[in-house]
Amino acid sequence: MTSDSHYDLVVIGAGIIGLATAYTARQRGLRVAVIERHAQCVGASVRNFGFVTVTGQRRGEHWRRALRTRDVWQRIAPQAGIDVIHQGLYVLARRPQAMDVFEAFLRTEMGEGCRLLSVSEAARDLPVLQAGLGVLHSPHERRVESRDAIPRLSRWLAESLGVDFRWNTPVLGISLPQVHTSKGVIHAAHCVVCPGHELDALFPEVIAQAGIRLCTLQMMRVRPAQPVRLPGSIMSDLSLVRYEGYADLPEAAPLKALLQTEQAAHLRDGVHLIAVQSADGSLVVGDSHVYGDAEAPFGRSDIDELITDELHRVLRLPGACITERWTGTYASAGDVVYKARPAPGVAVGIVTGGTGASTSFAFAEELVDLALG
Ligand SMILES: Cc1cc2nc3c(=O)[nH]c(=O)nc-3n(C[C@H](O)[C@H](O)[C@H](O)COP(=O)(O)OP(=O)(O)OC[C@H]3O[C@@H](n4cnc5c(N)ncnc54)[C@H](O)[C@@H]3O)c2cc1C
């Protein structure tokens, strides 16, 4: 690295928030570099479901961020060679209280475009769906295979949009116009720090004010014994008390109380169901939420059992087997995003609601404004 590297804006972190920030800055005509500690993105951004979710996001600003982000994904995916594997969402209600949440949700502005399907209507789209009372269908969601999509997005930013990438390069400190890295100094007029859950490397004393805890999730890949096609992502009653767009509705309280008695173990470990499909027919299934001051280093088999228990309550998949297991960690706080301006020209941005794939591009616009402002 030469000491005369000079950029309008340097992004720290090549996860989805950093990549979305680099994209936004290039759209504004800035000369941009992304600096990443690792040889490739290995964090939450490649471990997630690739589920670009609108329906269920916190009502108001965050829900609008998700709509905007979905639109950007939709526009750039073909340019970047990223496949959108399926679209839309099916939430199966197995309890009358869940149906009440659907009806309340459909009366809000967030319900626009969504509709209630009868079980027989849903069965036409999704023959493997278990018996239930009804299905909420949303057309808004998209699904990408994150482990492929993130490297493709980086490559496209580099090759087609002229973003410089510095891999294997931890950033040690920022004092603009100097960005100090393990491999020397880069000069930048502005800087956006997108550290994910690595909270102690840059501006730790500022980030500490956000009250962030770490949330570790368990995930798995499931191979059905018979070919199955999911036309969209799948969720269930448990998701309605987790995703704030539903859970914050007063009508969700009776469902929550019932689940406390009927599925207390699931709620204790933050287990709910998301099932999405990959191009080879396998399903990515999760997840759980264990909170602490550090990443949970060990996956728990009882949590995997709770996840597969919910999977089988919702989808008929006899003989399916688990072919892969992994964990992922994100920074979590009461608010769904954290942004700060610790020094002139520097912004720090972390999605603290576990929804970075769904809200990244809109959030990135806020971060670039903050750094330039
Ligand atoms: C298992 C799991 C499933 C999820 N599913 C979904 C989903 O389906 N949909 C959704 O919307 N959200 C989902 N999320 C949340 C989403 O993945 C995250 O919100 C998002 O990936 C965060 O992106 P990021 O860029 O902030 O963090 P990361 O992906 O962690 O990237 C941060 C990067 O910054 C780098 N970095 C940090 N400090 C430095 C430094 N000093 N120098 C150089 N580099 C540095 C790190 O090495 C890292 O690569 C999920 C999260 C997990 C863990």
Coordinates of N, CA and C and ligand atoms in Angstrom, one line a residue, residues 12-18 35-38 43-45 47-51 169-171 194-196 198 201-202 217 219 328-330 351 354-358, ligand 1:
I12 N -14.9 1.3 6.5 CA -14.2 0.2 7.3 C -15.3 -0.9 7.4
G13 N -14.9 -2.1 6.9 CA -15.8 -3.3 7.0 C -16.5 -3.6 5.7
A14 N -16.3 -4.9 5.3 CA -16.8 -5.3 4.0 C -18.0 -6.2 4.2
G15 N -18.8 -6.0 5.3 CA -20.1 -6.7 5.5 C -21.1 -5.9 4.6
I16 N -22.4 -6.3 4.7 CA -23.4 -5.7 3.9 C -23.5 -4.2 4.1
I17 N -23.3 -3.8 5.4 CA -23.5 -2.3 5.7 C -22.4 -1.5 5.0
G18 N -21.1 -2.1 5.1 CA -20.0 -1.4 4.4 C -20.1 -1.4 2.9
I35 N -12.0 -1.0 3.4 CA -10.9 -1.7 4.1 C -11.5 -2.8 5.0
E36 N -11.0 -4.0 4.9 CA -11.5 -5.1 5.6 C -10.4 -5.9 6.3
R37 N -10.7 -6.2 7.6 CA -9.7 -7.0 8.4 C -9.4 -8.4 7.8
H38 N -10.4 -9.1 7.3 CA -10.2 -10.4 6.9 C -10.0 -10.5 5.4
G43 N -18.4 -12.6 8.3 CA -19.3 -12.2 9.5 C -20.8 -12.5 9.2
A44 N -21.6 -11.8 10.0 CA -23.0 -12.0 9.9 C -23.6 -11.9 8.5
S45 N -22.9 -11.1 7.7 CA -23.5 -10.8 6.3 C -23.4 -12.0 5.4
R47 N -23.5 -15.2 6.9 CA -24.1 -16.3 7.7 C -25.6 -16.2 7.8
N48 N -26.1 -15.1 7.3 CA -27.6 -14.9 7.5 C -28.4 -15.7 6.4
F49 N -29.7 -15.5 6.5 CA -30.7 -16.2 5.6 C -30.7 -15.5 4.2
G50 N -30.1 -14.3 4.1 CA -30.3 -13.6 2.8 C -31.7 -13.2 2.6
F51 N -32.4 -13.1 3.7 CA -33.9 -12.8 3.7 C -34.1 -11.3 3.8
T169 N -6.6 -6.3 6.1 CA -6.1 -5.0 6.5 C -6.9 -4.4 7.7
P170 N -6.6 -4.8 8.9 CA -7.2 -4.2 10.0 C -7.0 -2.7 10.1
V171 N -8.0 -1.9 10.4 CA -7.9 -0.5 10.6 C -7.6 -0.3 12.1
C194 N -18.2 0.6 9.6 CA -19.3 -0.4 9.7 C -18.8 -1.6 10.3
P195 N -18.6 -1.7 11.6 CA -17.8 -2.8 12.2 C -18.6 -4.0 12.6
G196 N -19.9 -4.0 12.3 CA -20.7 -5.2 12.7 C -20.7 -5.3 14.2
E198 N -18.0 -6.0 16.0 CA -16.6 -5.8 16.5 C -16.6 -4.4 17.1
A201 N -12.7 -2.1 18.5 CA -11.5 -1.7 17.8 C -11.4 -0.2 17.5
L202 N -12.5 0.4 17.1 CA -12.5 1.8 16.7 C -13.6 2.5 17.5
L217 N -26.9 -16.5 17.1 CA -28.0 -17.3 16.5 C -27.4 -18.6 16.0
M219 N -28.1 -21.7 13.2 CA -28.6 -21.8 11.9 C -28.3 -23.3 11.4
G328 N -24.0 -17.4 14.0 CA -23.7 -16.1 13.6 C -24.0 -15.1 14.7
T329 N -23.3 -14.0 14.7 CA -23.5 -13.0 15.8 C -23.7 -11.6 15.3
Y330 N -24.7 -10.9 15.9 CA -24.8 -9.5 15.5 C -24.9 -8.7 16.8
V351 N -26.4 -1.8 12.4 CA -27.8 -2.2 12.5 C -27.9 -3.1 13.7
G354 N -30.8 -6.8 14.0 CA -30.7 -8.1 13.4 C -31.3 -8.1 12.0
T355 N -31.3 -6.9 11.3 CA -32.0 -6.8 10.0 C -31.1 -6.1 8.9
G356 N -29.8 -6.3 9.0 CA -28.9 -5.6 8.1 C -29.1 -5.9 6.7
A357 N -29.4 -7.2 6.3 CA -29.6 -7.5 4.9 C -30.8 -6.8 4.4
S358 N -31.8 -6.5 5.2 CA -33.1 -5.9 4.8 C -33.1 -4.4 4.8
Ligands
LIG1 C1 -27.3 -15.9 11.7 C2 -27.8 -14.6 11.3 C3 -28.9 -14.5 10.5 C4 -29.4 -13.3 10.0 N1 -30.4 -13.3 9.1 C5 -30.8 -12.1 8.6 C6 -31.6 -12.0 7.4 O1 -32.0 -13.0 6.9 N2 -32.0 -10.8 7.0 C7 -31.6 -9.7 7.5 O2 -32.0 -8.6 7.1 N3 -30.6 -9.7 8.5 C8 -30.2 -10.9 9.0 N4 -29.3 -10.9 10.0 C9 -28.6 -9.6 10.4 C10 -27.6 -9.2 9.4 O3 -26.9 -10.3 8.9 C11 -26.7 -8.2 10.0 O4 -27.5 -7.1 10.4 C12 -25.7 -7.7 9.0 O5 -25.0 -8.7 8.3 C13 -24.7 -6.8 9.6 O6 -23.8 -6.3 8.6 P1 -22.5 -5.6 9.0 O7 -21.8 -5.2 7.7 O8 -22.8 -4.5 10.0 O9 -21.6 -6.6 9.8 P2 -20.6 -7.8 9.4 O10 -21.2 -8.6 8.3 O11 -20.2 -8.4 10.6 O12 -19.3 -7.0 8.8 C14 -18.5 -6.2 9.5 C15 -17.1 -6.2 8.9 O13 -16.3 -5.2 9.5 C16 -15.0 -5.7 9.6 N5 -14.3 -4.9 10.6 C17 -14.7 -4.6 11.9 N6 -13.7 -3.9 12.4 C18 -12.7 -3.7 11.5 C19 -11.5 -3.0 11.6 N7 -11.1 -2.3 12.6 N8 -10.7 -3.0 10.4 C20 -11.1 -3.7 9.3 N9 -12.3 -4.4 9.3 C21 -13.1 -4.4 10.4 C22 -15.2 -7.2 10.1 O14 -14.1 -8.0 9.8 C23 -16.5 -7.6 9.2 O15 -16.1 -8.2 8.0 C24 -28.8 -12.1 10.5 C25 -27.7 -12.2 11.4 C26 -27.2 -13.4 11.7 C27 -26.0 -13.4 12.6

